[in-house]
Amino acid sequence: MEQKKLRHVVLFKFKPVATDADKEMVAASFSSLAKEVPGVDNFEWGTDVSLEGLGQGFTHCFILTFHDEKDRDAYLPYPAHQAFAKMIGPFVEVAFVVDYWVQ
């Protein structure tokens, strides 16, 4: 029987002052964070390429996969995650987060 996966989806709307270099740095830092934190089973990210125009200013999507709530719950207060959250403050206007079990 296949084990269900818990997805942690994070979308960023950047502040107008954020440069392309700032956005690249944030994405690279998120990727490094995902490799550092125990319990992250998979990480992927990309930028909005939708033709619908419904992104409401959210341009970057990051998806982390966990085996269970225990791994996700350990990720949230993990010191590197907390440091990342502080580091992106000058660049990210809004972070939108949704967690779900893959059906």
PDB file of N, CA and C in Angstrom:
ATOM      1  N   MET A   1       0.846  -1.190   0.000  1.00  0.00           N
ATOM      2  CA  MET A   1       0.000   0.000   0.000  1.00  0.00           C
ATOM      3  C   MET A   1       0.890   1.251   0.000  1.00  0.00           C
ATOM      4  N   GLU A   2       0.563   2.185  -0.848  1.00  0.00           N
ATOM      5  CA  GLU A   2       1.349   3.401  -0.972  1.00  0.00           C
ATOM      6  C   GLU A   2       1.106   4.321   0.227  1.00  0.00           C
ATOM      7  N   GLN A   3       2.212   4.860   0.770  1.00  0.00           N
ATOM      8  CA  GLN A   3       2.102   5.776   1.897  1.00  0.00           C
ATOM      9  C   GLN A   3       1.703   7.162   1.391  1.00  0.00           C
ATOM     10  N   LYS A   4       0.753   7.775   2.061  1.00  0.00           N
ATOM     11  CA  LYS A   4       0.350   9.122   1.688  1.00  0.00           C
ATOM     12  C   LYS A   4       1.482  10.101   1.975  1.00  0.00           C
ATOM     13  N   LYS A   5       1.470  11.191   1.246  1.00  0.00           N
ATOM     14  CA  LYS A   5       2.467  12.236   1.398  1.00  0.00           C
ATOM     15  C   LYS A   5       1.782  13.526   1.838  1.00  0.00           C
ATOM     16  N   LEU A   6       2.456  14.254   2.708  1.00  0.00           N
ATOM     17  CA  LEU A   6       1.968  15.547   3.170  1.00  0.00           C
ATOM     18  C   LEU A   6       2.716  16.636   2.412  1.00  0.00           C
ATOM     19  N   ARG A   7       1.979  17.469   1.694  1.00  0.00           N
ATOM     20  CA  ARG A   7       2.579  18.566   0.937  1.00  0.00           C
ATOM     21  C   ARG A   7       2.431  19.872   1.727  1.00  0.00           C
ATOM     22  N   HIS A   8       3.491  20.657   1.681  1.00  0.00           N
ATOM     23  CA  HIS A   8       3.550  21.979   2.308  1.00  0.00           C
ATOM     24  C   HIS A   8       3.833  22.951   1.168  1.00  0.00           C
ATOM     25  N   VAL A   9       2.813  23.700   0.771  1.00  0.00           N
ATOM     26  CA  VAL A   9       2.904  24.589  -0.382  1.00  0.00           C
ATOM     27  C   VAL A   9       3.059  26.022   0.112  1.00  0.00           C
ATOM     28  N   VAL A  10       4.080  26.702  -0.404  1.00  0.00           N
ATOM     29  CA  VAL A  10       4.377  28.079  -0.010  1.00  0.00           C
ATOM     30  C   VAL A  10       4.434  28.936  -1.266  1.00  0.00           C
ATOM     31  N   LEU A  11       3.642  29.998  -1.287  1.00  0.00           N
ATOM     32  CA  LEU A  11       3.675  30.948  -2.400  1.00  0.00           C
ATOM     33  C   LEU A  11       4.122  32.304  -1.873  1.00  0.00           C
ATOM     34  N   PHE A  12       4.983  32.964  -2.635  1.00  0.00           N
ATOM     35  CA  PHE A  12       5.488  34.283  -2.241  1.00  0.00           C
ATOM     36  C   PHE A  12       5.019  35.355  -3.211  1.00  0.00           C
ATOM     37  N   LYS A  13       4.567  36.467  -2.616  1.00  0.00           N
ATOM     38  CA  LYS A  13       4.345  37.717  -3.345  1.00  0.00           C
ATOM     39  C   LYS A  13       5.455  38.642  -2.859  1.00  0.00           C
ATOM     40  N   PHE A  14       6.312  39.049  -3.770  1.00  0.00           N
ATOM     41  CA  PHE A  14       7.457  39.866  -3.380  1.00  0.00           C
ATOM     42  C   PHE A  14       7.092  41.339  -3.295  1.00  0.00           C
ATOM     43  N   LYS A  15       7.827  42.053  -2.456  1.00  0.00           N
ATOM     44  CA  LYS A  15       7.671  43.495  -2.345  1.00  0.00           C
ATOM     45  C   LYS A  15       8.160  44.149  -3.631  1.00  0.00           C
ATOM     46  N   PRO A  16       7.590  45.300  -3.982  1.00  0.00           N
ATOM     47  CA  PRO A  16       8.030  45.981  -5.211  1.00  0.00           C
ATOM     48  C   PRO A  16       9.526  46.287  -5.232  1.00  0.00           C
ATOM     49  N   VAL A  17      10.147  46.450  -4.075  1.00  0.00           N
ATOM     50  CA  VAL A  17      11.575  46.775  -4.020  1.00  0.00           C
ATOM     51  C   VAL A  17      12.466  45.562  -4.271  1.00  0.00           C
ATOM     52  N   ALA A  18      11.904  44.359  -4.254  1.00  0.00           N
ATOM     53  CA  ALA A  18      12.709  43.146  -4.449  1.00  0.00           C
ATOM     54  C   ALA A  18      13.178  43.063  -5.900  1.00  0.00           C
ATOM     55  N   THR A  19      14.473  42.935  -6.070  1.00  0.00           N
ATOM     56  CA  THR A  19      15.055  42.826  -7.408  1.00  0.00           C
ATOM     57  C   THR A  19      15.030  41.362  -7.862  1.00  0.00           C
ATOM     58  N   ASP A  20      15.328  41.128  -9.126  1.00  0.00           N
ATOM     59  CA  ASP A  20      15.432  39.760  -9.625  1.00  0.00           C
ATOM     60  C   ASP A  20      16.518  39.002  -8.858  1.00  0.00           C
ATOM     61  N   ALA A  21      17.617  39.687  -8.542  1.00  0.00           N
ATOM     62  CA  ALA A  21      18.696  39.052  -7.771  1.00  0.00           C
ATOM     63  C   ALA A  21      18.204  38.672  -6.372  1.00  0.00           C
ATOM     64  N   ASP A  22      17.393  39.527  -5.755  1.00  0.00           N
ATOM     65  CA  ASP A  22      16.825  39.212  -4.437  1.00  0.00           C
ATOM     66  C   ASP A  22      15.955  37.962  -4.529  1.00  0.00           C
ATOM     67  N   LYS A  23      15.133  37.892  -5.558  1.00  0.00           N
ATOM     68  CA  LYS A  23      14.230  36.748  -5.738  1.00  0.00           C
ATOM     69  C   LYS A  23      15.021  35.465  -5.970  1.00  0.00           C
ATOM     70  N   GLU A  24      16.077  35.542  -6.752  1.00  0.00           N
ATOM     71  CA  GLU A  24      16.932  34.375  -6.992  1.00  0.00           C
ATOM     72  C   GLU A  24      17.604  33.929  -5.696  1.00  0.00           C
ATOM     73  N   MET A  25      18.042  34.886  -4.884  1.00  0.00           N
ATOM     74  CA  MET A  25      18.674  34.572  -3.605  1.00  0.00           C
ATOM     75  C   MET A  25      17.685  33.890  -2.666  1.00  0.00           C
ATOM     76  N   VAL A  26      16.458  34.373  -2.627  1.00  0.00           N
ATOM     77  CA  VAL A  26      15.428  33.765  -1.782  1.00  0.00           C
ATOM     78  C   VAL A  26      15.164  32.332  -2.227  1.00  0.00           C
ATOM     79  N   ALA A  27      15.016  32.112  -3.527  1.00  0.00           N
ATOM     80  CA  ALA A  27      14.759  30.767  -4.040  1.00  0.00           C
ATOM     81  C   ALA A  27      15.935  29.835  -3.735  1.00  0.00           C
ATOM     82  N   ALA A  28      17.155  30.311  -3.927  1.00  0.00           N
ATOM     83  CA  ALA A  28      18.335  29.494  -3.640  1.00  0.00           C
ATOM     84  C   ALA A  28      18.427  29.173  -2.146  1.00  0.00           C
ATOM     85  N   SER A  29      18.094  30.146  -1.313  1.00  0.00           N
ATOM     86  CA  SER A  29      18.124  29.934   0.137  1.00  0.00           C
ATOM     87  C   SER A  29      17.067  28.925   0.562  1.00  0.00           C
ATOM     88  N   PHE A  30      15.879  28.982  -0.048  1.00  0.00           N
ATOM     89  CA  PHE A  30      14.814  28.027   0.272  1.00  0.00           C
ATOM     90  C   PHE A  30      15.256  26.618  -0.134  1.00  0.00           C
ATOM     91  N   SER A  31      15.875  26.503  -1.292  1.00  0.00           N
ATOM     92  CA  SER A  31      16.359  25.212  -1.759  1.00  0.00           C
ATOM     93  C   SER A  31      17.408  24.644  -0.799  1.00  0.00           C
ATOM     94  N   SER A  32      18.317  25.475  -0.344  1.00  0.00           N
ATOM     95  CA  SER A  32      19.335  25.039   0.623  1.00  0.00           C
ATOM     96  C   SER A  32      18.695  24.618   1.936  1.00  0.00           C
ATOM     97  N   LEU A  33      17.706  25.383   2.378  1.00  0.00           N
ATOM     98  CA  LEU A  33      16.994  25.066   3.612  1.00  0.00           C
ATOM     99  C   LEU A  33      16.362  23.687   3.525  1.00  0.00           C
ATOM    100  N   ALA A  34      15.713  23.409   2.402  1.00  0.00           N
ATOM    101  CA  ALA A  34      15.022  22.123   2.237  1.00  0.00           C
ATOM    102  C   ALA A  34      15.996  20.953   2.293  1.00  0.00           C
ATOM    103  N   LYS A  35      17.221  21.167   1.845  1.00  0.00           N
ATOM    104  CA  LYS A  35      18.237  20.106   1.898  1.00  0.00           C
ATOM    105  C   LYS A  35      18.784  19.918   3.310  1.00  0.00           C
ATOM    106  N   GLU A  36      18.749  20.981   4.094  1.00  0.00           N
ATOM    107  CA  GLU A  36      19.327  20.950   5.441  1.00  0.00           C
ATOM    108  C   GLU A  36      18.407  20.343   6.490  1.00  0.00           C
ATOM    109  N   VAL A  37      17.127  20.569   6.363  1.00  0.00           N
ATOM    110  CA  VAL A  37      16.183  20.180   7.410  1.00  0.00           C
ATOM    111  C   VAL A  37      15.839  18.690   7.309  1.00  0.00           C
ATOM    112  N   PRO A  38      16.026  17.950   8.389  1.00  0.00           N
ATOM    113  CA  PRO A  38      15.638  16.534   8.370  1.00  0.00           C
ATOM    114  C   PRO A  38      14.126  16.395   8.169  1.00  0.00           C
ATOM    115  N   GLY A  39      13.726  15.347   7.480  1.00  0.00           N
ATOM    116  CA  GLY A  39      12.302  15.072   7.309  1.00  0.00           C
ATOM    117  C   GLY A  39      11.703  15.600   6.025  1.00  0.00           C
ATOM    118  N   VAL A  40      12.436  16.470   5.308  1.00  0.00           N
ATOM    119  CA  VAL A  40      11.934  16.940   4.016  1.00  0.00           C
ATOM    120  C   VAL A  40      12.226  15.836   2.996  1.00  0.00           C
ATOM    121  N   ASP A  41      11.173  15.230   2.499  1.00  0.00           N
ATOM    122  CA  ASP A  41      11.305  14.100   1.566  1.00  0.00           C
ATOM    123  C   ASP A  41      11.590  14.569   0.153  1.00  0.00           C
ATOM    124  N   ASN A  42      11.004  15.709  -0.227  1.00  0.00           N
ATOM    125  CA  ASN A  42      11.196  16.237  -1.579  1.00  0.00           C
ATOM    126  C   ASN A  42      10.954  17.739  -1.559  1.00  0.00           C
ATOM    127  N   PHE A  43      11.597  18.432  -2.498  1.00  0.00           N
ATOM    128  CA  PHE A  43      11.449  19.885  -2.625  1.00  0.00           C
ATOM    129  C   PHE A  43      11.451  20.233  -4.100  1.00  0.00           C
ATOM    130  N   GLU A  44      10.530  21.091  -4.490  1.00  0.00           N
ATOM    131  CA  GLU A  44      10.521  21.616  -5.851  1.00  0.00           C
ATOM    132  C   GLU A  44       9.982  23.035  -5.814  1.00  0.00           C
ATOM    133  N   TRP A  45      10.323  23.791  -6.841  1.00  0.00           N
ATOM    134  CA  TRP A  45       9.824  25.156  -6.897  1.00  0.00           C
ATOM    135  C   TRP A  45       9.789  25.625  -8.350  1.00  0.00           C
ATOM    136  N   GLY A  46       9.048  26.700  -8.562  1.00  0.00           N
ATOM    137  CA  GLY A  46       8.982  27.305  -9.881  1.00  0.00           C
ATOM    138  C   GLY A  46       8.290  28.658  -9.791  1.00  0.00           C
ATOM    139  N   THR A  47       8.271  29.341 -10.924  1.00  0.00           N
ATOM    140  CA  THR A  47       7.618  30.643 -10.993  1.00  0.00           C
ATOM    141  C   THR A  47       6.337  30.534 -11.820  1.00  0.00           C
ATOM    142  N   ASP A  48       5.422  31.439 -11.573  1.00  0.00           N
ATOM    143  CA  ASP A  48       4.116  31.422 -12.225  1.00  0.00           C
ATOM    144  C   ASP A  48       4.251  31.642 -13.735  1.00  0.00           C
ATOM    145  N   VAL A  49       3.691  30.718 -14.485  1.00  0.00           N
ATOM    146  CA  VAL A  49       3.654  30.841 -15.947  1.00  0.00           C
ATOM    147  C   VAL A  49       2.220  30.712 -16.466  1.00  0.00           C
ATOM    148  N   SER A  50       1.254  30.865 -15.564  1.00  0.00           N
ATOM    149  CA  SER A  50      -0.146  30.713 -15.938  1.00  0.00           C
ATOM    150  C   SER A  50      -0.579  31.811 -16.902  1.00  0.00           C
ATOM    151  N   LEU A  51      -1.416  31.446 -17.858  1.00  0.00           N
ATOM    152  CA  LEU A  51      -1.983  32.407 -18.802  1.00  0.00           C
ATOM    153  C   LEU A  51      -3.279  33.019 -18.281  1.00  0.00           C
ATOM    154  N   GLU A  52      -3.787  32.485 -17.162  1.00  0.00           N
ATOM    155  CA  GLU A  52      -5.078  32.941 -16.639  1.00  0.00           C
ATOM    156  C   GLU A  52      -5.019  34.288 -15.930  1.00  0.00           C
ATOM    157  N   GLY A  53      -3.853  34.671 -15.448  1.00  0.00           N
ATOM    158  CA  GLY A  53      -3.729  35.962 -14.775  1.00  0.00           C
ATOM    159  C   GLY A  53      -4.418  36.022 -13.431  1.00  0.00           C
ATOM    160  N   LEU A  54      -4.508  34.894 -12.740  1.00  0.00           N
ATOM    161  CA  LEU A  54      -5.209  34.849 -11.454  1.00  0.00           C
ATOM    162  C   LEU A  54      -4.261  34.727 -10.272  1.00  0.00           C
ATOM    163  N   GLY A  55      -2.971  34.936 -10.481  1.00  0.00           N
ATOM    164  CA  GLY A  55      -1.963  34.731  -9.442  1.00  0.00           C
ATOM    165  C   GLY A  55      -1.962  35.758  -8.327  1.00  0.00           C
ATOM    166  N   GLN A  56      -2.687  36.855  -8.487  1.00  0.00           N
ATOM    167  CA  GLN A  56      -2.818  37.889  -7.464  1.00  0.00           C
ATOM    168  C   GLN A  56      -1.466  38.384  -6.942  1.00  0.00           C
ATOM    169  N   GLY A  57      -0.468  38.386  -7.829  1.00  0.00           N
ATOM    170  CA  GLY A  57       0.848  38.899  -7.459  1.00  0.00           C
ATOM    171  C   GLY A  57       1.788  37.853  -6.872  1.00  0.00           C
ATOM    172  N   PHE A  58       1.299  36.636  -6.644  1.00  0.00           N
ATOM    173  CA  PHE A  58       2.156  35.555  -6.161  1.00  0.00           C
ATOM    174  C   PHE A  58       2.914  34.995  -7.369  1.00  0.00           C
ATOM    175  N   THR A  59       4.233  35.058  -7.304  1.00  0.00           N
ATOM    176  CA  THR A  59       5.042  34.684  -8.459  1.00  0.00           C
ATOM    177  C   THR A  59       5.857  33.418  -8.261  1.00  0.00           C
ATOM    178  N   HIS A  60       6.152  33.058  -7.019  1.00  0.00           N
ATOM    179  CA  HIS A  60       7.028  31.923  -6.742  1.00  0.00           C
ATOM    180  C   HIS A  60       6.292  30.895  -5.878  1.00  0.00           C
ATOM    181  N   CYS A  61       6.370  29.633  -6.309  1.00  0.00           N
ATOM    182  CA  CYS A  61       5.715  28.542  -5.588  1.00  0.00           C
ATOM    183  C   CYS A  61       6.774  27.521  -5.182  1.00  0.00           C
ATOM    184  N   PHE A  62       6.734  27.116  -3.923  1.00  0.00           N
ATOM    185  CA  PHE A  62       7.667  26.133  -3.369  1.00  0.00           C
ATOM    186  C   PHE A  62       6.842  25.005  -2.747  1.00  0.00           C
ATOM    187  N   ILE A  63       7.210  23.769  -3.042  1.00  0.00           N
ATOM    188  CA  ILE A  63       6.472  22.633  -2.494  1.00  0.00           C
ATOM    189  C   ILE A  63       7.448  21.706  -1.784  1.00  0.00           C
ATOM    190  N   LEU A  64       7.196  21.496  -0.512  1.00  0.00           N
ATOM    191  CA  LEU A  64       7.970  20.541   0.282  1.00  0.00           C
ATOM    192  C   LEU A  64       7.069  19.355   0.573  1.00  0.00           C
ATOM    193  N   THR A  65       7.640  18.170   0.527  1.00  0.00           N
ATOM    194  CA  THR A  65       6.893  16.954   0.804  1.00  0.00           C
ATOM    195  C   THR A  65       7.444  16.316   2.063  1.00  0.00           C
ATOM    196  N   PHE A  66       6.529  15.923   2.947  1.00  0.00           N
ATOM    197  CA  PHE A  66       6.869  15.245   4.200  1.00  0.00           C
ATOM    198  C   PHE A  66       6.125  13.916   4.256  1.00  0.00           C
ATOM    199  N   HIS A  67       6.668  12.966   5.011  1.00  0.00           N
ATOM    200  CA  HIS A  67       5.993  11.683   5.186  1.00  0.00           C
ATOM    201  C   HIS A  67       4.803  11.799   6.126  1.00  0.00           C
ATOM    202  N   ASP A  68       4.905  12.707   7.104  1.00  0.00           N
ATOM    203  CA  ASP A  68       3.838  12.799   8.099  1.00  0.00           C
ATOM    204  C   ASP A  68       3.881  14.152   8.808  1.00  0.00           C
ATOM    205  N   GLU A  69       2.897  14.362   9.685  1.00  0.00           N
ATOM    206  CA  GLU A  69       2.816  15.607  10.438  1.00  0.00           C
ATOM    207  C   GLU A  69       4.019  15.805  11.338  1.00  0.00           C
ATOM    208  N   LYS A  70       4.557  14.708  11.865  1.00  0.00           N
ATOM    209  CA  LYS A  70       5.707  14.807  12.774  1.00  0.00           C
ATOM    210  C   LYS A  70       6.882  15.490  12.073  1.00  0.00           C
ATOM    211  N   ASP A  71       7.166  15.086  10.842  1.00  0.00           N
ATOM    212  CA  ASP A  71       8.266  15.704  10.097  1.00  0.00           C
ATOM    213  C   ASP A  71       7.958  17.161   9.770  1.00  0.00           C
ATOM    214  N   ARG A  72       6.733  17.435   9.345  1.00  0.00           N
ATOM    215  CA  ARG A  72       6.339  18.822   9.054  1.00  0.00           C
ATOM    216  C   ARG A  72       6.401  19.678  10.306  1.00  0.00           C
ATOM    217  N   ASP A  73       5.902  19.127  11.405  1.00  0.00           N
ATOM    218  CA  ASP A  73       5.892  19.876  12.656  1.00  0.00           C
ATOM    219  C   ASP A  73       7.296  20.159  13.176  1.00  0.00           C
ATOM    220  N   ALA A  74       8.247  19.273  12.890  1.00  0.00           N
ATOM    221  CA  ALA A  74       9.641  19.497  13.288  1.00  0.00           C
ATOM    222  C   ALA A  74      10.291  20.553  12.390  1.00  0.00           C
ATOM    223  N   TYR A  75       9.859  20.632  11.147  1.00  0.00           N
ATOM    224  CA  TYR A  75      10.398  21.608  10.191  1.00  0.00           C
ATOM    225  C   TYR A  75      10.045  23.043  10.600  1.00  0.00           C
ATOM    226  N   LEU A  76       8.820  23.263  11.030  1.00  0.00           N
ATOM    227  CA  LEU A  76       8.345  24.627  11.284  1.00  0.00           C
ATOM    228  C   LEU A  76       9.204  25.394  12.296  1.00  0.00           C
ATOM    229  N   PRO A  77       9.533  24.827  13.473  1.00  0.00           N
ATOM    230  CA  PRO A  77      10.360  25.570  14.422  1.00  0.00           C
ATOM    231  C   PRO A  77      11.869  25.353  14.230  1.00  0.00           C
ATOM    232  N   TYR A  78      12.253  24.568  13.243  1.00  0.00           N
ATOM    233  CA  TYR A  78      13.666  24.254  13.025  1.00  0.00           C
ATOM    234  C   TYR A  78      14.452  25.564  12.888  1.00  0.00           C
ATOM    235  N   PRO A  79      15.587  25.696  13.578  1.00  0.00           N
ATOM    236  CA  PRO A  79      16.320  26.978  13.580  1.00  0.00           C
ATOM    237  C   PRO A  79      16.638  27.533  12.186  1.00  0.00           C
ATOM    238  N   ALA A  80      17.016  26.682  11.243  1.00  0.00           N
ATOM    239  CA  ALA A  80      17.322  27.174   9.898  1.00  0.00           C
ATOM    240  C   ALA A  80      16.065  27.712   9.209  1.00  0.00           C
ATOM    241  N   HIS A  81      14.913  27.102   9.479  1.00  0.00           N
ATOM    242  CA  HIS A  81      13.657  27.597   8.910  1.00  0.00           C
ATOM    243  C   HIS A  81      13.304  28.945   9.516  1.00  0.00           C
ATOM    244  N   GLN A  82      13.473  29.078  10.817  1.00  0.00           N
ATOM    245  CA  GLN A  82      13.193  30.348  11.479  1.00  0.00           C
ATOM    246  C   GLN A  82      14.119  31.449  10.967  1.00  0.00           C
ATOM    247  N   ALA A  83      15.397  31.122  10.763  1.00  0.00           N
ATOM    248  CA  ALA A  83      16.348  32.101  10.229  1.00  0.00           C
ATOM    249  C   ALA A  83      15.967  32.506   8.804  1.00  0.00           C
ATOM    250  N   PHE A  84      15.531  31.535   7.998  1.00  0.00           N
ATOM    251  CA  PHE A  84      15.100  31.823   6.630  1.00  0.00           C
ATOM    252  C   PHE A  84      13.898  32.767   6.646  1.00  0.00           C
ATOM    253  N   ALA A  85      12.936  32.496   7.511  1.00  0.00           N
ATOM    254  CA  ALA A  85      11.738  33.337   7.596  1.00  0.00           C
ATOM    255  C   ALA A  85      12.107  34.783   7.934  1.00  0.00           C
ATOM    256  N   LYS A  86      13.083  34.975   8.802  1.00  0.00           N
ATOM    257  CA  LYS A  86      13.526  36.336   9.136  1.00  0.00           C
ATOM    258  C   LYS A  86      14.275  36.967   7.963  1.00  0.00           C
ATOM    259  N   MET A  87      15.107  36.171   7.285  1.00  0.00           N
ATOM    260  CA  MET A  87      15.932  36.679   6.197  1.00  0.00           C
ATOM    261  C   MET A  87      15.088  37.195   5.040  1.00  0.00           C
ATOM    262  N   ILE A  88      13.955  36.555   4.752  1.00  0.00           N
ATOM    263  CA  ILE A  88      13.155  36.961   3.593  1.00  0.00           C
ATOM    264  C   ILE A  88      12.269  38.170   3.870  1.00  0.00           C
ATOM    265  N   GLY A  89      12.166  38.575   5.128  1.00  0.00           N
ATOM    266  CA  GLY A  89      11.296  39.684   5.508  1.00  0.00           C
ATOM    267  C   GLY A  89      11.424  40.943   4.660  1.00  0.00           C
ATOM    268  N   PRO A  90      12.638  41.382   4.334  1.00  0.00           N
ATOM    269  CA  PRO A  90      12.770  42.597   3.524  1.00  0.00           C
ATOM    270  C   PRO A  90      12.305  42.440   2.077  1.00  0.00           C
ATOM    271  N   PHE A  91      12.119  41.207   1.619  1.00  0.00           N
ATOM    272  CA  PHE A  91      11.828  40.965   0.214  1.00  0.00           C
ATOM    273  C   PHE A  91      10.404  40.470  -0.057  1.00  0.00           C
ATOM    274  N   VAL A  92       9.847  39.703   0.885  1.00  0.00           N
ATOM    275  CA  VAL A  92       8.550  39.064   0.669  1.00  0.00           C
ATOM    276  C   VAL A  92       7.443  39.876   1.339  1.00  0.00           C
ATOM    277  N   GLU A  93       6.467  40.270   0.533  1.00  0.00           N
ATOM    278  CA  GLU A  93       5.326  41.038   1.041  1.00  0.00           C
ATOM    279  C   GLU A  93       4.320  40.118   1.726  1.00  0.00           C
ATOM    280  N   VAL A  94       4.010  38.975   1.068  1.00  0.00           N
ATOM    281  CA  VAL A  94       3.038  38.026   1.601  1.00  0.00           C
ATOM    282  C   VAL A  94       3.526  36.612   1.313  1.00  0.00           C
ATOM    283  N   ALA A  95       3.429  35.767   2.335  1.00  0.00           N
ATOM    284  CA  ALA A  95       3.653  34.330   2.156  1.00  0.00           C
ATOM    285  C   ALA A  95       2.313  33.641   2.380  1.00  0.00           C
ATOM    286  N   PHE A  96       1.915  32.819   1.430  1.00  0.00           N
ATOM    287  CA  PHE A  96       0.655  32.078   1.496  1.00  0.00           C
ATOM    288  C   PHE A  96       1.015  30.605   1.613  1.00  0.00           C
ATOM    289  N   VAL A  97       0.504  29.941   2.651  1.00  0.00           N
ATOM    290  CA  VAL A  97       0.900  28.559   2.924  1.00  0.00           C
ATOM    291  C   VAL A  97      -0.335  27.673   3.040  1.00  0.00           C
ATOM    292  N   VAL A  98      -0.280  26.527   2.362  1.00  0.00           N
ATOM    293  CA  VAL A  98      -1.334  25.522   2.440  1.00  0.00           C
ATOM    294  C   VAL A  98      -0.662  24.157   2.591  1.00  0.00           C
ATOM    295  N   ASP A  99      -1.163  23.356   3.522  1.00  0.00           N
ATOM    296  CA  ASP A  99      -0.703  21.972   3.668  1.00  0.00           C
ATOM    297  C   ASP A  99      -1.864  21.057   3.295  1.00  0.00           C
ATOM    298  N   TYR A 100      -1.542  19.950   2.629  1.00  0.00           N
ATOM    299  CA  TYR A 100      -2.587  18.983   2.290  1.00  0.00           C
ATOM    300  C   TYR A 100      -1.993  17.600   2.151  1.00  0.00           C
ATOM    301  N   TRP A 101      -2.854  16.619   2.362  1.00  0.00           N
ATOM    302  CA  TRP A 101      -2.495  15.224   2.121  1.00  0.00           C
ATOM    303  C   TRP A 101      -2.789  14.897   0.671  1.00  0.00           C
ATOM    304  N   VAL A 102      -1.831  14.309  -0.028  1.00  0.00           N
ATOM    305  CA  VAL A 102      -2.030  13.921  -1.422  1.00  0.00           C
ATOM    306  C   VAL A 102      -3.117  12.852  -1.475  1.00  0.00           C
ATOM    307  N   GLN A 103      -4.074  13.068  -2.332  1.00  0.00           N
ATOM    308  CA  GLN A 103      -5.196  12.126  -2.508  1.00  0.00           C
ATOM    309  C   GLN A 103      -4.945  11.228  -3.700  1.00  0.00           C
TER     310      GLN A 103
END
